[in-house]
PDB file of C-alpha atoms in Angstrom:
ATOM      1  CA  MET A   1       0.013  -0.071   0.016  1.00  0.00           C
ATOM      2  CA  ILE A   2       2.409   2.301   0.931  1.00  0.00           C
ATOM      3  CA  ASP A   3       4.224   1.395  -2.774  1.00  0.00           C
ATOM      4  CA  GLN A   4       1.617   3.026  -4.968  1.00  0.00           C
ATOM      5  CA  ILE A   5       0.953   6.243  -2.210  1.00  0.00           C
ATOM      6  CA  ARG A   6       4.064   6.542  -2.811  1.00  0.00           C
ATOM      7  CA  GLN A   7       4.003   6.033  -7.238  1.00  0.00           C
ATOM      8  CA  LEU A   8       0.811   8.537  -6.491  1.00  0.00           C
ATOM      9  CA  THR A   9       2.476  10.980  -4.327  1.00  0.00           C
ATOM     10  CA  GLY A  10       5.051  11.497  -7.248  1.00  0.00           C
ATOM     11  CA  LYS A  11       2.372  12.343  -9.734  1.00  0.00           C
ATOM     12  CA  TYR A  12       0.678  14.393  -7.711  1.00  0.00           C
ATOM     13  CA  HIS A  13       5.148  16.233  -7.525  1.00  0.00           C
ATOM     14  CA  LYS A  14       4.961  16.169 -11.349  1.00  0.00           C
ATOM     15  CA  TRP A  15       1.448  17.608 -12.179  1.00  0.00           C
ATOM     16  CA  MET A  16       1.595  19.885  -9.450  1.00  0.00           C
ATOM     17  CA  SER A  17       5.561  20.809 -11.064  1.00  0.00           C
ATOM     18  CA  GLU A  18       3.947  20.559 -15.134  1.00  0.00           C
ATOM     19  CA  ASN A  19       0.967  22.783 -13.975  1.00  0.00           C
ATOM     20  CA  THR A  20       2.724  25.917 -12.030  1.00  0.00           C
ATOM     21  CA  THR A  21       4.387  28.255 -14.926  1.00  0.00           C
ATOM     22  CA  LEU A  22       6.476  30.984 -14.301  1.00  0.00           C
ATOM     23  CA  ARG A  23       7.240  34.730 -15.892  1.00  0.00           C
ATOM     24  CA  THR A  24       9.760  37.028 -15.970  1.00  0.00           C
ATOM     25  CA  ILE A  25       8.150  40.456 -15.270  1.00  0.00           C
ATOM     26  CA  GLU A  26       9.682  43.931 -14.865  1.00  0.00           C
ATOM     27  CA  ASN A  27      10.763  43.526 -10.534  1.00  0.00           C
ATOM     28  CA  GLY A  28      11.018  39.540 -10.477  1.00  0.00           C
ATOM     29  CA  VAL A  29       9.101  36.889 -11.501  1.00  0.00           C
ATOM     30  CA  GLU A  30       5.330  35.742 -11.326  1.00  0.00           C
ATOM     31  CA  ILE A  31       4.189  32.422 -10.188  1.00  0.00           C
ATOM     32  CA  THR A  32       0.791  30.989 -11.726  1.00  0.00           C
ATOM     33  CA  THR A  33      -0.239  27.901  -9.304  1.00  0.00           C
ATOM     34  CA  PRO A  34      -2.510  25.200 -10.359  1.00  0.00           C
ATOM     35  CA  PHE A  35      -4.342  26.127  -6.760  1.00  0.00           C
ATOM     36  CA  LEU A  36      -7.880  28.486  -7.432  1.00  0.00           C
ATOM     37  CA  ASP A  37      -9.382  30.584  -5.358  1.00  0.00           C
ATOM     38  CA  ARG A  38     -13.547  31.754  -5.124  1.00  0.00           C
ATOM     39  CA  HIS A  39     -13.427  33.543  -9.127  1.00  0.00           C
ATOM     40  CA  ASN A  40     -11.470  29.637 -10.081  1.00  0.00           C
ATOM     41  CA  ASP A  41      -8.688  32.124 -11.104  1.00  0.00           C
ATOM     42  CA  MET A  42      -5.537  30.590 -10.996  1.00  0.00           C
ATOM     43  CA  MET A  43      -3.637  32.250  -8.099  1.00  0.00           C
ATOM     44  CA  GLN A  44      -0.729  33.834  -8.950  1.00  0.00           C
ATOM     45  CA  VAL A  45       2.473  35.472  -6.296  1.00  0.00           C
ATOM     46  CA  TYR A  46       4.918  37.266  -7.389  1.00  0.00           C
ATOM     47  CA  ALA A  47       8.945  36.842  -6.640  1.00  0.00           C
ATOM     48  CA  GLU A  48      11.969  39.511  -6.239  1.00  0.00           C
ATOM     49  CA  LEU A  49      15.374  38.879  -4.839  1.00  0.00           C
ATOM     50  CA  SER A  50      15.859  41.258  -2.091  1.00  0.00           C
ATOM     51  CA  GLY A  51      19.605  40.856  -0.873  1.00  0.00           C
ATOM     52  CA  ASP A  52      20.080  36.892   0.438  1.00  0.00           C
ATOM     53  CA  GLU A  53      16.236  37.077   0.685  1.00  0.00           C
ATOM     54  CA  ILE A  54      13.118  36.479  -2.074  1.00  0.00           C
ATOM     55  CA  ILE A  55      10.160  39.006  -0.845  1.00  0.00           C
ATOM     56  CA  LEU A  56       6.964  36.321  -2.299  1.00  0.00           C
ATOM     57  CA  THR A  57       4.224  38.876  -2.793  1.00  0.00           C
ATOM     58  CA  ASP A  58       0.189  38.570  -3.554  1.00  0.00           C
ATOM     59  CA  ASP A  59       1.036  41.593  -5.190  1.00  0.00           C
ATOM     60  CA  GLY A  60      -2.654  43.183  -3.020  1.00  0.00           C
ATOM     61  CA  TYR A  61      -4.685  40.462  -5.547  1.00  0.00           C
ATOM     62  CA  THR A  62      -6.593  38.794  -2.483  1.00  0.00           C
ATOM     63  CA  ILE A  63      -7.350  42.460  -0.085  1.00  0.00           C
ATOM     64  CA  ASP A  64      -8.174  44.015  -3.194  1.00  0.00           C
ATOM     65  CA  ASP A  65     -10.626  41.943  -4.251  1.00  0.00           C
ATOM     66  CA  LEU A  66     -12.019  41.642  -0.593  1.00  0.00           C
ATOM     67  CA  GLU A  67     -12.736  44.625  -0.390  1.00  0.00           C
ATOM     68  CA  PHE A  68     -13.942  44.782  -4.511  1.00  0.00           C
ATOM     69  CA  TYR A  69     -17.280  43.075  -2.905  1.00  0.00           C
ATOM     70  CA  GLY A  70     -17.487  45.435  -0.499  1.00  0.00           C
ATOM     71  CA  LEU A  71     -15.672  43.943   2.757  1.00  0.00           C
ATOM     72  CA  THR A  72     -14.778  46.842   4.848  1.00  0.00           C
ATOM     73  CA  VAL A  73     -10.953  44.483   5.935  1.00  0.00           C
ATOM     74  CA  ASP A  74     -10.417  47.230   7.871  1.00  0.00           C
ATOM     75  CA  SER A  75     -13.194  46.815  10.770  1.00  0.00           C
ATOM     76  CA  GLU A  76     -12.525  45.636  13.800  1.00  0.00           C
ATOM     77  CA  ARG A  77     -13.344  41.899  13.212  1.00  0.00           C
ATOM     78  CA  CYS A  78     -11.438  41.410  10.297  1.00  0.00           C
ATOM     79  CA  ARG A  79      -8.434  42.916  11.209  1.00  0.00           C
ATOM     80  CA  LYS A  80      -8.650  39.982  14.012  1.00  0.00           C
ATOM     81  CA  LEU A  81      -9.531  37.781  11.686  1.00  0.00           C
ATOM     82  CA  MET A  82      -7.130  38.696   9.622  1.00  0.00           C
ATOM     83  CA  HIS A  83      -4.447  39.063  11.685  1.00  0.00           C
ATOM     84  CA  SER A  84      -4.958  35.488  13.369  1.00  0.00           C
ATOM     85  CA  ASN A  85      -5.085  34.116   9.886  1.00  0.00           C
ATOM     86  CA  LEU A  86      -2.062  35.957   9.136  1.00  0.00           C
ATOM     87  CA  ASN A  87      -0.016  34.969  11.562  1.00  0.00           C
ATOM     88  CA  GLY A  88      -0.220  31.083  11.242  1.00  0.00           C
ATOM     89  CA  PHE A  89       1.258  31.176   8.955  1.00  0.00           C
ATOM     90  CA  GLY A  90       4.618  33.693   9.196  1.00  0.00           C
ATOM     91  CA  VAL A  91       2.502  35.726   6.576  1.00  0.00           C
ATOM     92  CA  LYS A  92       2.475  39.849   7.143  1.00  0.00           C
ATOM     93  CA  ARG A  93       0.187  42.767   4.773  1.00  0.00           C
ATOM     94  CA  GLU A  94       1.922  45.449   3.978  1.00  0.00           C
ATOM     95  CA  GLY A  95      -0.561  47.730   3.065  1.00  0.00           C
ATOM     96  CA  ASN A  96      -3.197  45.766   0.512  1.00  0.00           C
ATOM     97  CA  ASP A  97       0.062  43.217   0.451  1.00  0.00           C
ATOM     98  CA  LEU A  98       0.032  40.153   1.763  1.00  0.00           C
ATOM     99  CA  VAL A  99       3.720  39.313   1.858  1.00  0.00           C
ATOM    100  CA  THR A 100       6.254  36.706   3.439  1.00  0.00           C
ATOM    101  CA  ARG A 101      10.403  36.841   3.097  1.00  0.00           C
ATOM    102  CA  ALA A 102      12.072  33.743   2.177  1.00  0.00           C
ATOM    103  CA  THR A 103      15.700  32.271   1.509  1.00  0.00           C
ATOM    104  CA  ALA A 104      16.387  29.322  -0.982  1.00  0.00           C
ATOM    105  CA  LYS A 105      16.403  26.908   2.661  1.00  0.00           C
ATOM    106  CA  ASP A 106      13.044  27.676   3.261  1.00  0.00           C
ATOM    107  CA  PHE A 107      11.645  28.905  -0.159  1.00  0.00           C
ATOM    108  CA  ALA A 108       9.529  25.925  -1.200  1.00  0.00           C
ATOM    109  CA  MET A 109       7.827  26.570   2.783  1.00  0.00           C
ATOM    110  CA  LYS A 110       7.217  30.071   2.183  1.00  0.00           C
ATOM    111  CA  LEU A 111       5.448  30.136  -1.103  1.00  0.00           C
ATOM    112  CA  GLN A 112       3.136  27.198   0.708  1.00  0.00           C
ATOM    113  CA  ASN A 113       3.098  29.306   3.530  1.00  0.00           C
ATOM    114  CA  LEU A 114       1.399  32.780   1.444  1.00  0.00           C
ATOM    115  CA  LEU A 115      -1.056  30.281  -0.888  1.00  0.00           C
ATOM    116  CA  GLN A 116      -2.207  28.885   1.909  1.00  0.00           C
ATOM    117  CA  ALA A 117      -2.415  32.499   3.695  1.00  0.00           C
ATOM    118  CA  MET A 118      -4.274  33.985   0.116  1.00  0.00           C
ATOM    119  CA  ILE A 119      -6.586  30.979   0.546  1.00  0.00           C
ATOM    120  CA  ALA A 120      -7.266  31.579   4.374  1.00  0.00           C
ATOM    121  CA  VAL A 121      -7.966  35.646   3.593  1.00  0.00           C
ATOM    122  CA  ASP A 122      -9.813  34.864   1.139  1.00  0.00           C
ATOM    123  CA  ASP A 123     -12.202  33.224   3.190  1.00  0.00           C
ATOM    124  CA  LEU A 124     -13.307  36.432   4.956  1.00  0.00           C
ATOM    125  CA  TYR A 125     -15.608  36.225   1.639  1.00  0.00           C
ATOM    126  CA  TYR A 126     -17.771  34.004   2.618  1.00  0.00           C
ATOM    127  CA  ILE A 127     -17.531  34.161   6.812  1.00  0.00           C
ATOM    128  CA  ALA A 128     -18.726  38.172   6.585  1.00  0.00           C
ATOM    129  CA  PRO A 129     -22.029  39.354   7.276  1.00  0.00           C
ATOM    130  CA  HIS A 130     -24.064  38.416   3.092  1.00  0.00           C
ATOM    131  CA  SER A 131     -25.249  41.659   3.119  1.00  0.00           C
ATOM    132  CA  LYS A 132     -22.188  44.278   2.452  1.00  0.00           C
ATOM    133  CA  PHE A 133     -21.149  42.603  -0.405  1.00  0.00           C
ATOM    134  CA  LYS A 134     -22.042  42.873  -3.928  1.00  0.00           C
ATOM    135  CA  ARG A 135     -23.695  40.562  -5.425  1.00  0.00           C
ATOM    136  CA  ARG A 136     -21.855  38.589  -7.670  1.00  0.00           C
ATOM    137  CA  PHE A 137     -21.026  40.175 -10.743  1.00  0.00           C
ATOM    138  CA  ASP A 138     -20.821  36.520 -12.927  1.00  0.00           C
ATOM    139  CA  ALA A 139     -24.800  36.310 -11.584  1.00  0.00           C
ATOM    140  CA  ASP A 140     -25.561  39.839 -12.465  1.00  0.00           C
ATOM    141  CA  ILE A 141     -24.181  38.746 -16.333  1.00  0.00           C
ATOM    142  CA  GLY A 142     -27.115  35.420 -15.892  1.00  0.00           C
ATOM    143  CA  THR A 143     -29.627  38.306 -15.064  1.00  0.00           C
ATOM    144  CA  TRP A 144     -29.098  40.345 -17.946  1.00  0.00           C
ATOM    145  CA  LEU A 145     -28.948  37.787 -20.064  1.00  0.00           C
ATOM    146  CA  ASN A 146     -32.615  36.045 -19.198  1.00  0.00           C
ATOM    147  CA  ALA A 147     -34.272  39.377 -18.687  1.00  0.00           C
ATOM    148  CA  SER A 148     -32.609  39.980 -23.075  1.00  0.00           C
ATOM    149  CA  LYS A 149     -34.241  36.860 -23.152  1.00  0.00           C
ATOM    150  CA  ILE A 150     -30.627  35.220 -24.646  1.00  0.00           C
ATOM    151  CA  ARG A 151     -30.459  31.317 -24.227  1.00  0.00           C
ATOM    152  CA  PHE A 152     -27.287  30.259 -22.877  1.00  0.00           C
ATOM    153  CA  ASP A 153     -26.199  26.604 -21.429  1.00  0.00           C
ATOM    154  CA  ALA A 154     -23.080  25.978 -18.926  1.00  0.00           C
ATOM    155  CA  LYS A 155     -19.850  23.921 -20.856  1.00  0.00           C
ATOM    156  CA  LYS A 156     -16.710  22.676 -19.897  1.00  0.00           C
ATOM    157  CA  PHE A 157     -13.846  21.748 -22.392  1.00  0.00           C
ATOM    158  CA  LYS A 158     -11.599  20.019 -21.793  1.00  0.00           C
ATOM    159  CA  GLY A 159      -7.823  21.978 -22.442  1.00  0.00           C
ATOM    160  CA  ARG A 160      -4.496  21.025 -23.517  1.00  0.00           C
ATOM    161  CA  SER A 161      -2.966  21.221 -20.183  1.00  0.00           C
ATOM    162  CA  GLY A 162      -5.478  18.506 -18.927  1.00  0.00           C
ATOM    163  CA  TYR A 163      -7.803  20.928 -17.411  1.00  0.00           C
ATOM    164  CA  TYR A 164     -11.431  21.561 -17.647  1.00  0.00           C
ATOM    165  CA  VAL A 165     -12.644  25.080 -18.730  1.00  0.00           C
ATOM    166  CA  ASP A 166     -16.274  24.983 -17.371  1.00  0.00           C
ATOM    167  CA  TYR A 167     -18.223  28.099 -19.282  1.00  0.00           C
ATOM    168  CA  LYS A 168     -21.005  29.239 -17.301  1.00  0.00           C
ATOM    169  CA  TYR A 169     -22.967  31.172 -20.754  1.00  0.00           C
ATOM    170  CA  VAL A 170     -22.470  29.753 -23.654  1.00  0.00           C
ATOM    171  CA  ILE A 171     -25.174  31.197 -26.072  1.00  0.00           C
ATOM    172  CA  PRO A 172     -25.674  28.205 -28.910  1.00  0.00           C
ATOM    173  CA  PRO A 173     -25.243  28.367 -32.334  1.00  0.00           C
ATOM    174  CA  SER A 174     -27.615  30.072 -35.078  1.00  0.00           C
ATOM    175  CA  ASP A 175     -28.165  30.267 -38.547  1.00  0.00           C
ATOM    176  CA  HIS A 176     -25.677  33.394 -38.491  1.00  0.00           C
ATOM    177  CA  MET A 177     -23.895  33.477 -35.684  1.00  0.00           C
ATOM    178  CA  PRO A 178     -21.212  31.010 -33.885  1.00  0.00           C
ATOM    179  CA  TYR A 179     -21.540  29.693 -30.366  1.00  0.00           C
ATOM    180  CA  ARG A 180     -21.324  32.852 -27.979  1.00  0.00           C
ATOM    181  CA  MET A 181     -18.793  31.880 -24.556  1.00  0.00           C
ATOM    182  CA  LEU A 182     -19.271  35.222 -22.205  1.00  0.00           C
ATOM    183  CA  ILE A 183     -17.222  34.759 -19.303  1.00  0.00           C
ATOM    184  CA  ALA A 184     -17.033  37.494 -16.742  1.00  0.00           C
ATOM    185  CA  ILE A 185     -13.797  39.946 -14.907  1.00  0.00           C
ATOM    186  CA  SER A 186     -15.462  41.029 -11.826  1.00  0.00           C
ATOM    187  CA  ASN A 187     -12.194  42.997 -10.830  1.00  0.00           C
ATOM    188  CA  PRO A 188     -10.777  43.406 -14.026  1.00  0.00           C
ATOM    189  CA  ARG A 189      -7.107  42.811 -13.984  1.00  0.00           C
ATOM    190  CA  ARG A 190      -3.510  42.129 -16.178  1.00  0.00           C
ATOM    191  CA  ASP A 191      -3.821  38.588 -14.236  1.00  0.00           C
ATOM    192  CA  ALA A 192      -7.496  37.990 -15.055  1.00  0.00           C
ATOM    193  CA  VAL A 193      -6.847  38.827 -19.276  1.00  0.00           C
ATOM    194  CA  GLU A 194      -3.733  36.906 -19.061  1.00  0.00           C
ATOM    195  CA  GLN A 195      -6.053  34.337 -17.039  1.00  0.00           C
ATOM    196  CA  ALA A 196      -8.699  34.067 -19.326  1.00  0.00           C
ATOM    197  CA  ALA A 197      -6.542  34.151 -23.214  1.00  0.00           C
ATOM    198  CA  PHE A 198      -4.599  31.167 -21.781  1.00  0.00           C
ATOM    199  CA  ARG A 199      -8.118  29.576 -20.732  1.00  0.00           C
ATOM    200  CA  TRP A 200      -9.411  29.914 -24.372  1.00  0.00           C
ATOM    201  CA  SER A 201      -5.979  29.143 -25.834  1.00  0.00           C
ATOM    202  CA  ASP A 202      -5.882  25.678 -23.888  1.00  0.00           C
ATOM    203  CA  ILE A 203      -9.786  24.799 -24.987  1.00  0.00           C
ATOM    204  CA  HIS A 204      -8.658  25.597 -29.433  1.00  0.00           C
ATOM    205  CA  GLU A 205      -8.800  22.276 -29.789  1.00  0.00           C
ATOM    206  CA  SER A 206     -12.032  21.591 -28.021  1.00  0.00           C
ATOM    207  CA  ARG A 207     -14.221  23.989 -28.817  1.00  0.00           C
ATOM    208  CA  PRO A 208     -15.871  25.424 -32.392  1.00  0.00           C
ATOM    209  CA  SER A 209     -12.811  26.263 -34.000  1.00  0.00           C
ATOM    210  CA  ASP A 210     -15.243  29.190 -34.826  1.00  0.00           C
ATOM    211  CA  ALA A 211     -16.144  30.007 -30.966  1.00  0.00           C
ATOM    212  CA  ARG A 212     -16.555  33.583 -30.597  1.00  0.00           C
ATOM    213  CA  LEU A 213     -15.424  35.028 -26.755  1.00  0.00           C
ATOM    214  CA  TYR A 214     -16.327  37.408 -25.045  1.00  0.00           C
ATOM    215  CA  PRO A 215     -15.637  38.949 -21.730  1.00  0.00           C
ATOM    216  CA  ILE A 216     -18.202  41.207 -19.449  1.00  0.00           C
ATOM    217  CA  LEU A 217     -14.718  43.619 -17.300  1.00  0.00           C
ATOM    218  CA  ASN A 218     -17.052  45.314 -14.345  1.00  0.00           C
ATOM    219  CA  ASP A 219     -16.386  48.894 -14.982  1.00  0.00           C
ATOM    220  CA  ALA A 220     -18.189  50.218 -12.326  1.00  0.00           C
ATOM    221  CA  GLN A 221     -15.930  51.238 -10.545  1.00  0.00           C
ATOM    222  CA  HIS A 222     -15.000  53.647 -13.153  1.00  0.00           C
ATOM    223  CA  ILE A 223     -11.268  51.827 -12.830  1.00  0.00           C
ATOM    224  CA  SER A 224     -10.210  51.836 -16.148  1.00  0.00           C
ATOM    225  CA  VAL A 225      -9.418  48.801 -18.661  1.00  0.00           C
ATOM    226  CA  LEU A 226      -8.582  50.750 -21.738  1.00  0.00           C
ATOM    227  CA  ASN A 227      -5.051  48.866 -21.720  1.00  0.00           C
ATOM    228  CA  GLU A 228      -7.223  45.230 -20.473  1.00  0.00           C
ATOM    229  CA  MET A 229      -9.554  46.166 -23.852  1.00  0.00           C
ATOM    230  CA  ASP A 230      -6.423  46.523 -26.047  1.00  0.00           C
ATOM    231  CA  ALA A 231      -5.141  43.319 -24.698  1.00  0.00           C
ATOM    232  CA  PHE A 232      -8.693  41.315 -24.965  1.00  0.00           C
ATOM    233  CA  ARG A 233      -8.631  42.426 -28.906  1.00  0.00           C
ATOM    234  CA  ASN A 234      -5.038  42.737 -29.880  1.00  0.00           C
ATOM    235  CA  LEU A 235      -5.816  38.180 -29.290  1.00  0.00           C
ATOM    236  CA  GLU A 236      -9.321  38.443 -31.161  1.00  0.00           C
ATOM    237  CA  ILE A 237     -11.333  38.170 -28.498  1.00  0.00           C
ATOM    238  CA  ASN A 238     -14.423  40.442 -28.007  1.00  0.00           C
ATOM    239  CA  PRO A 239     -14.052  42.730 -24.423  1.00  0.00           C
ATOM    240  CA  VAL A 240     -17.420  44.609 -23.569  1.00  0.00           C
ATOM    241  CA  LEU A 241     -17.973  47.109 -20.970  1.00  0.00           C
ATOM    242  CA  TRP A 242     -21.277  45.776 -18.400  1.00  0.00           C
ATOM    243  CA  SER A 243     -21.583  49.620 -19.027  1.00  0.00           C
ATOM    244  CA  GLU A 244     -22.520  48.819 -22.569  1.00  0.00           C
ATOM    245  CA  ARG A 245     -24.072  45.728 -23.049  1.00  0.00           C
ATOM    246  CA  GLU A 246     -26.127  46.777 -24.762  1.00  0.00           C
ATOM    247  CA  SER A 247     -24.229  47.474 -28.071  1.00  0.00           C
ATOM    248  CA  VAL A 248     -24.121  43.706 -28.025  1.00  0.00           C
ATOM    249  CA  ARG A 249     -27.595  42.079 -27.533  1.00  0.00           C
ATOM    250  CA  ASP A 250     -28.422  41.672 -30.713  1.00  0.00           C
ATOM    251  CA  GLU A 251     -25.387  39.982 -31.114  1.00  0.00           C
ATOM    252  CA  LEU A 252     -25.654  38.150 -29.044  1.00  0.00           C
ATOM    253  CA  ALA A 253     -29.313  37.261 -29.064  1.00  0.00           C
ATOM    254  CA  ALA A 254     -28.722  36.612 -32.867  1.00  0.00           C
TER     255      ALA A 254
END
């Protein structure tokens, strides 16, 4: 039995290695892991060399996302819960960044601790009073499609990576239009664009060849998303601002 489990854990380690990607950025390295947050987005960590130390951070993503959904992260209750969670993993909050410092010797452990801290802080979304949060943006998209009498279904596609990618809003083809797939980009950031583009490319062989992707970007907070819109267009993907969704209603209903 132990030999069988040893083989299986070896396969797990191999899977982890094969599905962790690195990318050089301006100040260091971006690490994209196969772990998922509550949006089913792959969790990312950023590493920067500082002398003999390696600074690991989430670049503020976890807390920024909680604030975007209406959580008052600096309330007394949240501060206590966050402090307890972070202390348990040896991670500190610096502004909105979750940060830990590693050496070559303890890098693996510190990276894992940061990921666990990110998950623990992300869980504050669920334990805080529901009334404090805005409705999930992806649910708003479904509500709008239903109100517009646009039929849709959910479909799952297997990517070349071995991952299955779920699309919640898939509009079937008609005589005039191919499959159209909508995804919610609730917090428009570069990493959200990269993840959406990767998944779309990953399922290239399993999705209909003429299918179109429509990322719906939440611009309710009046944050500039021009770079994100241009990035999608450069990839021949069809981004739509939530505030301008009516401009594509006929295209989706066709």
